[in-house]
CSV table of C-alpha atoms in Angstrom, one decimal:
chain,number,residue,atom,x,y,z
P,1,UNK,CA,6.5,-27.1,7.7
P,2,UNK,CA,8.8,-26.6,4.5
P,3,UNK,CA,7.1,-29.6,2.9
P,4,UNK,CA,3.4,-28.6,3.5
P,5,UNK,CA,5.0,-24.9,1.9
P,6,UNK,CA,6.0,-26.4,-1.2
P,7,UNK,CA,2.7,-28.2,-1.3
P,8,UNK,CA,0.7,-25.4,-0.9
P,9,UNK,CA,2.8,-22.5,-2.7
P,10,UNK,CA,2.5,-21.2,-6.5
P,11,UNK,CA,2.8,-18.1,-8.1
P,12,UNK,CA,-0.1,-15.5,-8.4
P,13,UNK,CA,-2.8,-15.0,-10.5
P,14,UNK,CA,-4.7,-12.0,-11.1
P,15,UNK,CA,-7.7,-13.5,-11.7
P,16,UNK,CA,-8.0,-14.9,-8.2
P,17,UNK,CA,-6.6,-11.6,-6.5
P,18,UNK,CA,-9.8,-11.4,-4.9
P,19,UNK,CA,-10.1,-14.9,-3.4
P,20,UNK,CA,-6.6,-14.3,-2.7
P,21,UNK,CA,-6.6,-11.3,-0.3
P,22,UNK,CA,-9.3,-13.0,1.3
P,23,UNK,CA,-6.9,-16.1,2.0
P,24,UNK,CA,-3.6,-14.1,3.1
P,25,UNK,CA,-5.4,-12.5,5.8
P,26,UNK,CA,-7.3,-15.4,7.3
P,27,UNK,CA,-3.8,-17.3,7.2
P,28,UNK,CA,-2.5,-14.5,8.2
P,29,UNK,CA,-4.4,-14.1,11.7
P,30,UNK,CA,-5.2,-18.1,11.5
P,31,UNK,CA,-1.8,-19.0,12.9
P,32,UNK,CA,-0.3,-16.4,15.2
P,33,UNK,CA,1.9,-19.0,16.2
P,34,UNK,CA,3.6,-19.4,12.5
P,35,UNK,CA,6.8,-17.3,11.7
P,36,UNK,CA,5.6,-13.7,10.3
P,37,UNK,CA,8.1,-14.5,7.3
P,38,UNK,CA,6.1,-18.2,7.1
P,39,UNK,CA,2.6,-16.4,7.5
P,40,UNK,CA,2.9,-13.8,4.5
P,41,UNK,CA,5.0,-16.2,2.4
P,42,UNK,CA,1.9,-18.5,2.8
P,43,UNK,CA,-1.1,-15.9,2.3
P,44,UNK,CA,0.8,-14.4,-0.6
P,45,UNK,CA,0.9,-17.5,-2.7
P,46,UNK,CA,-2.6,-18.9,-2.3
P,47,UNK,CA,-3.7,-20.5,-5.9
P,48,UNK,CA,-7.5,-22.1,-6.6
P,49,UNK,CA,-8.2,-24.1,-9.6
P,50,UNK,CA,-9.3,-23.7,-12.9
P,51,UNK,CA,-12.3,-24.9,-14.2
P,52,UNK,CA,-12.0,-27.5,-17.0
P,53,UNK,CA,-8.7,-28.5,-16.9
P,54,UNK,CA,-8.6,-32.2,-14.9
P,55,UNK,CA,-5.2,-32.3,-14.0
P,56,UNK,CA,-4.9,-28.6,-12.5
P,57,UNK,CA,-8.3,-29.2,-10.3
P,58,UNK,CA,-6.3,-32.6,-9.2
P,59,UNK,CA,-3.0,-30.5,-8.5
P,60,UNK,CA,-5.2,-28.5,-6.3
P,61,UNK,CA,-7.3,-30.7,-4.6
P,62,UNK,CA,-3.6,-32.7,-3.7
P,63,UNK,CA,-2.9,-29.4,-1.8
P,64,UNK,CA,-6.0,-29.8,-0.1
P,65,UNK,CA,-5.8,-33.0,1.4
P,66,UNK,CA,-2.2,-32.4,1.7
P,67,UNK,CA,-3.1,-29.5,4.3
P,68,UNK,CA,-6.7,-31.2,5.5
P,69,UNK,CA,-4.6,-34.1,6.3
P,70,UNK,CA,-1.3,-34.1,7.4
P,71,UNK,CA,-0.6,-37.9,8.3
P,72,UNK,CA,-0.6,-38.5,5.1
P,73,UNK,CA,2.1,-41.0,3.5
P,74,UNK,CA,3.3,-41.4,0.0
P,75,UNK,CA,1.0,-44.1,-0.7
P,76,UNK,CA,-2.1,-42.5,0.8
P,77,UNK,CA,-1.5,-39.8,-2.2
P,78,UNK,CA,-1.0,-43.0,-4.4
P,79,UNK,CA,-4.6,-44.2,-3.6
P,80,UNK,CA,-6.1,-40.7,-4.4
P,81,UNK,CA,-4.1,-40.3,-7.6
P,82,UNK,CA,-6.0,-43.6,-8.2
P,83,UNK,CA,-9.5,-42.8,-7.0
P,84,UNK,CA,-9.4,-39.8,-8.8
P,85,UNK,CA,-8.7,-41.6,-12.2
P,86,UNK,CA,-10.7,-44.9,-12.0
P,87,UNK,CA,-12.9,-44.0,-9.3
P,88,UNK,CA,-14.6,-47.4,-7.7
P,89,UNK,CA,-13.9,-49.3,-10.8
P,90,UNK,CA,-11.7,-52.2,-9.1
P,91,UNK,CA,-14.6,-53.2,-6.9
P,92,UNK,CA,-17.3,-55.2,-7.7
P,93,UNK,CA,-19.8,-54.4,-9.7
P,94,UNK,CA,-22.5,-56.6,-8.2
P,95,UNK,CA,-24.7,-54.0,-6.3
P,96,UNK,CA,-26.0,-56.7,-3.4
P,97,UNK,CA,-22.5,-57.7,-3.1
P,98,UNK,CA,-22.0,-54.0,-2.8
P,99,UNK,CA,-24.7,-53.7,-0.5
P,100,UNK,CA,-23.2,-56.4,1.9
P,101,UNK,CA,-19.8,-54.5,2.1
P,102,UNK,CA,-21.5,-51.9,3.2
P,103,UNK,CA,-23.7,-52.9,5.6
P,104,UNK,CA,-21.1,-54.8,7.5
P,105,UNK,CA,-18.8,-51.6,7.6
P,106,UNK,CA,-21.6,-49.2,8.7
P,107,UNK,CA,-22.6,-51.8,11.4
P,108,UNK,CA,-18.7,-51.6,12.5
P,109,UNK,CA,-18.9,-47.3,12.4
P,110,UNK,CA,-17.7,-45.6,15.5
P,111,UNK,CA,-20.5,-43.8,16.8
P,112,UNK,CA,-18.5,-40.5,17.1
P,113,UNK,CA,-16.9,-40.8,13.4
P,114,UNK,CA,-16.6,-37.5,11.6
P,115,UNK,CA,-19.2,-37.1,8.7
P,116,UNK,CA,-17.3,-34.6,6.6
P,117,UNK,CA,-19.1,-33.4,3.3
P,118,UNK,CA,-18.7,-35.0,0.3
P,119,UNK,CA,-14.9,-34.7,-0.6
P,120,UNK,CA,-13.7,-33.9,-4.2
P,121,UNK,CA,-11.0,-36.5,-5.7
P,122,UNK,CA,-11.3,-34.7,-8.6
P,123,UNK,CA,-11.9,-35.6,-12.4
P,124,UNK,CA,-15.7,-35.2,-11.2
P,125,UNK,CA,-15.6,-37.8,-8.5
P,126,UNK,CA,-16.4,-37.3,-4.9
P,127,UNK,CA,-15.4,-39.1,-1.4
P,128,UNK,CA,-19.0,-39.6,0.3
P,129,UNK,CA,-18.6,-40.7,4.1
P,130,UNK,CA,-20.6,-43.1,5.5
P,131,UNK,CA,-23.0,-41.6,8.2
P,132,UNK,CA,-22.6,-43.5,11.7
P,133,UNK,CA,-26.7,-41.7,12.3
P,134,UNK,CA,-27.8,-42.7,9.0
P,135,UNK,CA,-30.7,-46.0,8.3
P,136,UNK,CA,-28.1,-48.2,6.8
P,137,UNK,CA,-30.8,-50.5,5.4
P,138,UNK,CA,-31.7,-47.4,3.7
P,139,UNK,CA,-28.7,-45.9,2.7
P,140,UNK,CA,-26.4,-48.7,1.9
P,141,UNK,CA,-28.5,-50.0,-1.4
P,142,UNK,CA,-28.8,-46.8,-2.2
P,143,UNK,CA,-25.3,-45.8,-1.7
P,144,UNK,CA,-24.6,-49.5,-4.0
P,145,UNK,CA,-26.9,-48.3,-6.7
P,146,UNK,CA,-24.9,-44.9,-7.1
P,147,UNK,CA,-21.3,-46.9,-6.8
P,148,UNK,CA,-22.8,-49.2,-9.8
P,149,UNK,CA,-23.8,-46.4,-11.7
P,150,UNK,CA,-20.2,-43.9,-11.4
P,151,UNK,CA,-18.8,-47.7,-12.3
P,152,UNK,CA,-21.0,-47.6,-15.6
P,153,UNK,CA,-20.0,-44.7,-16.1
P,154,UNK,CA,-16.7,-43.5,-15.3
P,155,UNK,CA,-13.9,-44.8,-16.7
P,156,UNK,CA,-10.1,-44.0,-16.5
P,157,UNK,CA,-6.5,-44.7,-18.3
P,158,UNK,CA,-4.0,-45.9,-17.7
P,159,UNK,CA,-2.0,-42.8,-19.1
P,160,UNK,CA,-4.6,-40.7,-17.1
P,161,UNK,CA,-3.2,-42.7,-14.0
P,162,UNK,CA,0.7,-41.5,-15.3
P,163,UNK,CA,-0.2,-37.7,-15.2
P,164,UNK,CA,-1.5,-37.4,-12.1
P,165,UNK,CA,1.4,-39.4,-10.8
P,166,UNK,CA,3.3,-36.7,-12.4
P,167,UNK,CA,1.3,-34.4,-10.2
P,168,UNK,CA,2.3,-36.6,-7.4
P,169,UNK,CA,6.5,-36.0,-8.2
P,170,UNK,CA,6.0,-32.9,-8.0
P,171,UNK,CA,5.5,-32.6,-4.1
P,172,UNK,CA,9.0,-33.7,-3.4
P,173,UNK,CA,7.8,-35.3,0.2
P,174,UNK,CA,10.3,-38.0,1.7
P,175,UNK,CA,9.8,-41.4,0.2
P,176,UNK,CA,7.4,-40.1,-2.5
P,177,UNK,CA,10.0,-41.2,-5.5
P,178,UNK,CA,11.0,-44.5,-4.3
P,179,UNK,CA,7.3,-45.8,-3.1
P,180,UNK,CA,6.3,-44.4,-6.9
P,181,UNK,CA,8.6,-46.5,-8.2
P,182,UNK,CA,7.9,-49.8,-6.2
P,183,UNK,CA,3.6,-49.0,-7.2
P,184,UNK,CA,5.1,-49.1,-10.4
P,185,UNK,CA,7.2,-52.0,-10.7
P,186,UNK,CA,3.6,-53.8,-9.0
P,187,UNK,CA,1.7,-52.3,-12.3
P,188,UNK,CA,0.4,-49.4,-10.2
P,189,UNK,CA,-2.6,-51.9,-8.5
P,190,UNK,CA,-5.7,-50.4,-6.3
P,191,UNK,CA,-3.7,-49.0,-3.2
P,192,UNK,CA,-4.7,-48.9,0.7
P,193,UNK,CA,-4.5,-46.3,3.0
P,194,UNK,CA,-1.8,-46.7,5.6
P,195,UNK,CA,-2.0,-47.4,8.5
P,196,UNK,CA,-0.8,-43.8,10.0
P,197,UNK,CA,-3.7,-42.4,8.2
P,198,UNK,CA,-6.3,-45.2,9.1
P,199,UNK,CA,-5.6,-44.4,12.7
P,200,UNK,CA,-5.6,-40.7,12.2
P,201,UNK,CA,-8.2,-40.2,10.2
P,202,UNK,CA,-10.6,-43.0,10.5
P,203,UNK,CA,-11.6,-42.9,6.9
P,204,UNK,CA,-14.8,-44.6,5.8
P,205,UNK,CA,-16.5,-43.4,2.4
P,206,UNK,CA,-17.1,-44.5,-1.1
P,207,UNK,CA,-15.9,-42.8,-4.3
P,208,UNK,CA,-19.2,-41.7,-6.1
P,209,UNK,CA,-19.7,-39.1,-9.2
P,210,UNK,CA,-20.3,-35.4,-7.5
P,211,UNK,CA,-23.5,-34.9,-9.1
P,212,UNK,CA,-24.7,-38.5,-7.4
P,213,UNK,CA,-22.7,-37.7,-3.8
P,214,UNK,CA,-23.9,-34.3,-3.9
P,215,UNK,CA,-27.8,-35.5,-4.4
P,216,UNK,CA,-27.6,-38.2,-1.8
P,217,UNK,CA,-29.4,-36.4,0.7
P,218,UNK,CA,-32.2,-35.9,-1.5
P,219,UNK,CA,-32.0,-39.8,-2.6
P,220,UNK,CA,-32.2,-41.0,0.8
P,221,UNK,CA,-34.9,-38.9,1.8
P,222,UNK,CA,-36.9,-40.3,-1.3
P,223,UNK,CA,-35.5,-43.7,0.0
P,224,UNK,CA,-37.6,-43.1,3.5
P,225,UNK,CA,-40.4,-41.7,1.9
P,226,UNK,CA,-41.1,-45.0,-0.4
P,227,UNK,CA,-40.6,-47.0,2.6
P,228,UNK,CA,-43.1,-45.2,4.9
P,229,UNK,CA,-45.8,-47.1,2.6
P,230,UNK,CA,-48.0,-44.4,2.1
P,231,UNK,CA,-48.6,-42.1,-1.0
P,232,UNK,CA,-45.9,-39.3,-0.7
P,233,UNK,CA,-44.8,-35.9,-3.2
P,234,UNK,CA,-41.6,-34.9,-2.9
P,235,UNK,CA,-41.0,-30.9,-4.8
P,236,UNK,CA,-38.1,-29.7,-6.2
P,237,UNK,CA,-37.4,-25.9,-7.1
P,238,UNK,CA,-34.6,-23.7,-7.4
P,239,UNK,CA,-33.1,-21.4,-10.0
P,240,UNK,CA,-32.6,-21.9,-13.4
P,241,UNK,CA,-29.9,-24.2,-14.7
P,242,UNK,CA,-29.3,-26.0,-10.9
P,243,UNK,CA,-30.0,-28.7,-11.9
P,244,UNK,CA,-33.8,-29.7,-11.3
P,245,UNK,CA,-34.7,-31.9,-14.3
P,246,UNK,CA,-31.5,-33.4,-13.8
P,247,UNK,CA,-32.6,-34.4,-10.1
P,248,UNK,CA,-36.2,-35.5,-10.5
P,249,UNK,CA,-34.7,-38.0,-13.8
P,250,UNK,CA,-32.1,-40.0,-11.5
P,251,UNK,CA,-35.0,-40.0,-9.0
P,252,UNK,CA,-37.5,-41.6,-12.1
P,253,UNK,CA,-34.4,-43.8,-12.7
P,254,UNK,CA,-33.8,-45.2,-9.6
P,255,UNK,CA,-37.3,-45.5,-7.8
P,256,UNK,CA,-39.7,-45.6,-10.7
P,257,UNK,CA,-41.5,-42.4,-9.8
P,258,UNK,CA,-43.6,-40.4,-11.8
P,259,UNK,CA,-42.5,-36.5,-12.5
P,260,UNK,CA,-44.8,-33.9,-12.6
P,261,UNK,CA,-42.8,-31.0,-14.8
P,262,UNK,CA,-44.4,-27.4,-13.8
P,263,UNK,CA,-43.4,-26.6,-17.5
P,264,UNK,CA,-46.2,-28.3,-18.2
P,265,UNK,CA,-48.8,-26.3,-16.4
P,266,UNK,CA,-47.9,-22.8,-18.3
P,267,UNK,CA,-51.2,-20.4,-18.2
P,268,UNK,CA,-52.0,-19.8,-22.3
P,269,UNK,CA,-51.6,-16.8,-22.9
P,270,UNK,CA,-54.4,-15.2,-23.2
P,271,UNK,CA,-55.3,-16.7,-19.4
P,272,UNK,CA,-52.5,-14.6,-17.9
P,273,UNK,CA,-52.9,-11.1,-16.2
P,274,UNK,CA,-51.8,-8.0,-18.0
P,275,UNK,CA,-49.2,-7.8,-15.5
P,276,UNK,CA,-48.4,-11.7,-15.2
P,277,UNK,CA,-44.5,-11.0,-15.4
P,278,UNK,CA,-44.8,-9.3,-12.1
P,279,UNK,CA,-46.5,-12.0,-10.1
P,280,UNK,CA,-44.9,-14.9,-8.4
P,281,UNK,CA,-45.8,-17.9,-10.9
P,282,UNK,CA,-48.0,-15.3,-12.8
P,283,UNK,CA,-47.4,-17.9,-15.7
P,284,UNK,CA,-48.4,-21.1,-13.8
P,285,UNK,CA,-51.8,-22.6,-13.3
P,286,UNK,CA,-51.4,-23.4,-10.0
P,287,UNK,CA,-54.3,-24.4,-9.5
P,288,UNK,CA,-54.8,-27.3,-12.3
P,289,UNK,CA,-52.0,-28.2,-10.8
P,290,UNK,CA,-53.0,-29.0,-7.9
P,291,UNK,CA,-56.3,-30.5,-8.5
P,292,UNK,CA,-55.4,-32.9,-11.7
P,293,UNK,CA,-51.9,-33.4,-10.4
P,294,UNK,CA,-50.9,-33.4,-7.1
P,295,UNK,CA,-54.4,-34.2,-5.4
P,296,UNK,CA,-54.6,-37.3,-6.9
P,297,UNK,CA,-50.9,-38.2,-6.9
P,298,UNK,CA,-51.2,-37.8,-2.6
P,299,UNK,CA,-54.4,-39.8,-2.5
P,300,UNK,CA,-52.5,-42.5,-4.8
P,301,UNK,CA,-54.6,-42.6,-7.6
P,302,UNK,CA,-54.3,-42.4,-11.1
P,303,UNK,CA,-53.2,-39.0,-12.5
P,304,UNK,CA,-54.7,-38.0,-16.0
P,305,UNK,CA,-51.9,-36.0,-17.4
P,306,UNK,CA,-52.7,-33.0,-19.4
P,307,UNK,CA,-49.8,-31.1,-20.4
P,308,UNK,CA,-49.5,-27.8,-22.0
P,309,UNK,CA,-47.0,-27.0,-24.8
P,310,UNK,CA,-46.3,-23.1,-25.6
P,311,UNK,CA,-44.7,-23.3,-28.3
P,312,UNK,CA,-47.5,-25.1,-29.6
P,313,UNK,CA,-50.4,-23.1,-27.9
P,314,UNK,CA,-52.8,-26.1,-27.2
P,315,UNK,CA,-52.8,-29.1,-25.0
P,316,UNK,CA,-51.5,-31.8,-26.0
P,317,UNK,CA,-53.0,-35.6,-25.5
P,318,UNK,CA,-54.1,-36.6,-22.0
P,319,UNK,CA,-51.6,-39.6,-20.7
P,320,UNK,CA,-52.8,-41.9,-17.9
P,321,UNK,CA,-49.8,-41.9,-14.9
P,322,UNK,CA,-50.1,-44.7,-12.9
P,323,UNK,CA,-49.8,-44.3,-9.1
P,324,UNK,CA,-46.3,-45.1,-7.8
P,325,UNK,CA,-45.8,-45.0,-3.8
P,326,UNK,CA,-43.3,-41.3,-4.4
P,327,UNK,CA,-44.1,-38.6,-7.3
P,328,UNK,CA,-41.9,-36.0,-8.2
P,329,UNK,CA,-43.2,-32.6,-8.9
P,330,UNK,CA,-40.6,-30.1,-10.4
P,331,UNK,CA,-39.7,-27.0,-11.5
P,332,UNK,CA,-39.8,-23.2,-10.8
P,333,UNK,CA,-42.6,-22.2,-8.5
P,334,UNK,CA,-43.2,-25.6,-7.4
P,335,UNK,CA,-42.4,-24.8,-3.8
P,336,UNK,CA,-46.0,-21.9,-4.2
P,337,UNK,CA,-47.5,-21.4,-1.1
P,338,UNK,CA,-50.9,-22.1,-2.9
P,339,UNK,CA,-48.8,-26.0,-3.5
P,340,UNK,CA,-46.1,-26.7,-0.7
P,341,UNK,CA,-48.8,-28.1,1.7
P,342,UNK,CA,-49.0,-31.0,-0.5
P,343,UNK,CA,-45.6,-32.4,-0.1
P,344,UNK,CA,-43.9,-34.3,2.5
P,345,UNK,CA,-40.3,-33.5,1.6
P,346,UNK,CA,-39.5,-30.0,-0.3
P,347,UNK,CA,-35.6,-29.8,-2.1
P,348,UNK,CA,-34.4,-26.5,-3.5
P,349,UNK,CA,-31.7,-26.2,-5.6
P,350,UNK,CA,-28.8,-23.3,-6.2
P,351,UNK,CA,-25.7,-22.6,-7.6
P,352,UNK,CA,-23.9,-19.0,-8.0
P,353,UNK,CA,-24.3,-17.0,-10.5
P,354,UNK,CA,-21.3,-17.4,-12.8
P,355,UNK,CA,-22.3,-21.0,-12.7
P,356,UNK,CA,-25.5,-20.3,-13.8
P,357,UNK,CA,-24.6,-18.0,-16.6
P,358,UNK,CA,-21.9,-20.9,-18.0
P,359,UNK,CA,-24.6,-23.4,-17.9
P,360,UNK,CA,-27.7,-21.9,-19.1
P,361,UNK,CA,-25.4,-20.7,-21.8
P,362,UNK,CA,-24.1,-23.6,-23.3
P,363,UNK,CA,-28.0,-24.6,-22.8
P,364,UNK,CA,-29.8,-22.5,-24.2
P,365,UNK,CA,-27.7,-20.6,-26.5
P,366,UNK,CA,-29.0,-17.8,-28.4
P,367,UNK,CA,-32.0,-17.6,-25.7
P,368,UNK,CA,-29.8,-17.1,-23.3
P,369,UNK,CA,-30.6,-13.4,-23.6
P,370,UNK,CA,-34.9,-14.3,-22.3
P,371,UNK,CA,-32.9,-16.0,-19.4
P,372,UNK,CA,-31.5,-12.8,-18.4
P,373,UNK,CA,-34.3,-10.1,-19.5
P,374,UNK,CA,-37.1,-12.3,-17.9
P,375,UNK,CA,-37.2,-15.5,-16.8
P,376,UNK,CA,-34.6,-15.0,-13.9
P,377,UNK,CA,-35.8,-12.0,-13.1
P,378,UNK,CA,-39.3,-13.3,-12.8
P,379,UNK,CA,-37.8,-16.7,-11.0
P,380,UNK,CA,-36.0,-14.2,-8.0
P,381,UNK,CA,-39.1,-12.2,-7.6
P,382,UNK,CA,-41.1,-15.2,-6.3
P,383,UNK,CA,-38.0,-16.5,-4.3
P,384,UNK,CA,-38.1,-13.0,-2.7
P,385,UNK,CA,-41.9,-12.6,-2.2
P,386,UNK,CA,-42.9,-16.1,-1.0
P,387,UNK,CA,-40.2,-16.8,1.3
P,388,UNK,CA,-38.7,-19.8,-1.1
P,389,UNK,CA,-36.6,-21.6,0.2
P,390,UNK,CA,-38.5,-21.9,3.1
P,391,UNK,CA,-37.3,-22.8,6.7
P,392,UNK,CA,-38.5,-26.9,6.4
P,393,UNK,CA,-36.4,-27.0,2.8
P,394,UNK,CA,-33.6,-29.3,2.4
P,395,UNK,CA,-30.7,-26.7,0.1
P,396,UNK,CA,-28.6,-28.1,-2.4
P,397,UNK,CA,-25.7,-26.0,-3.8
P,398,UNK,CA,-24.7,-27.9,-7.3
P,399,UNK,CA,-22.1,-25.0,-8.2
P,400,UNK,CA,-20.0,-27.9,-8.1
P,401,UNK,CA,-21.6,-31.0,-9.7
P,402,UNK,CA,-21.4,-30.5,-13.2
């Protein structure tokens, strides 16, 4: 118990007093079985991380699985010191080779193995567990892809490794020192779990980039859409800055579908209502875009596609879209009632509010202000009076992808 103290205490910050109170009294009633002197000592010196700075969010996320999982050994730590600086790097980078390596450990999943959520390893990497339930023909090239990609992408030091190692010292748990030194005297190689933890824990995931870990959902039901061979529209909504555009481009990357932006289907203005600012998509022609867009993307045909530009205050040239077996529409409002009959999977995307207020102001910058006065605003009044997300939605929280 002294050890998992040390790994869990710090001093308090007045920032977090909040969170904090919060914490001492759920460890406080938690475990009526602790010490009372143990209980407060605990709930008094809860400490969350800060955003931006790698190394504190990696101190933290070592308390984490430090009290998630208590079988634990020093070299179990080493492996997520490792994970958390070169991710999947030291695997291969052939994505069919990746492919077989996962189908052959999904076919080998227990059938009652815990599917936790994606787990952070921190520097914006994520442990995604493999799903015993899930269509492993579909999910394991998909899962490859997104491996290859965080590969391509993500890429760590060797003097990155050394500070989080210097996280590591500080834990002080038996044996940590002299196993850090033997990893080091090896040239601090990729690391396995041990074998207390294997049997404890059971662990099967892969090391993916948040964003792509916390999306996977939403990839895989695109996956089963494609292969169900007939024309399908998947929607994605939310609120501003979660992340939308963001979404339907990896889903463009990786399946070759075409996206249907409902930024392009703005009324002019001299089409809207007086009161257009207090109607649910009183901005929107909903119905051109249903009629040039979506009707013709569900039947799989060609879509001739007319978008509107406000700054510019005309239309610009019609582009032929030729018909691929999943189209994306997206944006605000595209989950309408007047539209969400047309889809066969809908996806809304969230994130709390100080999260959107970072992001939509390194974004948008002097805008930012609109954002506030108006377009959020305008964006919660249609959540609010057409039931959006509705109960058939799959959510996405993203407060933590980027």
């Amino acid at each position: 118990l002294f050890v998992r103290v040390r790994i869990l205490l710090r001093l308090p910050t007045k920032k977090q007093l909040f969170v904090r109170k919060a914490a001492f009294f759920m460890i406080y009633f938690k475990f009526p079985d602790f010490p009372l002197t143990t209980r407060i000592f605990c709930g008094l010196s809860v400490r969350l991380p800060k955003r931006g700075d790698p190394l504190e969010n990696f101190e933290y996320i070592v308390q984490q699985h430090a009290a998630r999982y208590p079988d634990m050994q020093p070299q179990d730590f080493g492996k997520l010191a490792y994970q958390s600086e070169f991710g999947p790097a030291h695997l291969s980078q052939n994505v069919d080779e990746l492919t077989a390596s996962l189908l052959r450990e999904w076919a080998a999943l227990p059938a009652d193995s815990t599917v936790h959520p994606p787990e952070p390893a921190g520097n914006g990497l994520c442990r995604l567990y493999l799903d015993p339930h899930a269509d492993a023909s579909l999910a394991a090239p998909l899962l490859a892809k997104l491996m290859h990609r965080t590969m391509q992408e993500h890429h760590g030091t060797a003097d990155g490794l050394r500070r989080r190692i210097a996280v590591l010292q500080t834990l002080q748990l038996p044996d940590m020192q002299a196993w850090l030194d033997h990893w080091e005297q090896e040239g601090f190689p990729p690391v396995h779990h041990s074998e207390a933890y294997r049997a404890a824990c059971r662990p099967h995931y892969r090391l993916l980039r948040a964003d792509l870990a916390g999306y996977f959902p939403a990839l895989l039901a695109a996956a089963r859409l494609i292969q169900g061979g007939k024309p399908a529209v998947l929607a994605i909504d939310g609120r501003c800055g979660s992340g939308k555009s963001s979404l339907a481009q990896l889903l463009h990357e990786l399946f070759g579908c075409n996206v249907l932006h409902m930024d392009d289907f703005y009324l002019p203005f001299d089409e809207r209502a007086p009161d257009w600012t207090d109607r649910p998509a009183g901005n929107i022609n909903l119905s051109r875009f249903r009629n040039e867009a979506l009707a013709p993307a569900a039947a799989g045909q060609s879509i001739l596609y007319r978008a509107y530009s406000c700054q510019q205050g005309r239309y610009r040239d019609t582009a032929p879209l030729s018909p691929t077996p999943l189209t994306v529409a997206e944006g605000s409002y595209s989950h309408h009632p007047a539209l969400a009959d047309a889809y066969q999977c809908k996806v809304f995307l969230t994130c709390p509010d100080a999260v959107q207020a970072r992001r939509l102001q390194a974004r948008e910058g002097s805008h930012y202000a609109a954002f506030v006065d108006r377009w959020i605003p305008m964006e919660e009044l249609y959540f609010r009076a057409c039931g959006v997300p509705s109960s058939d939605t799959m959510v996405i929280d993203t407060g933590d992808f980027f």
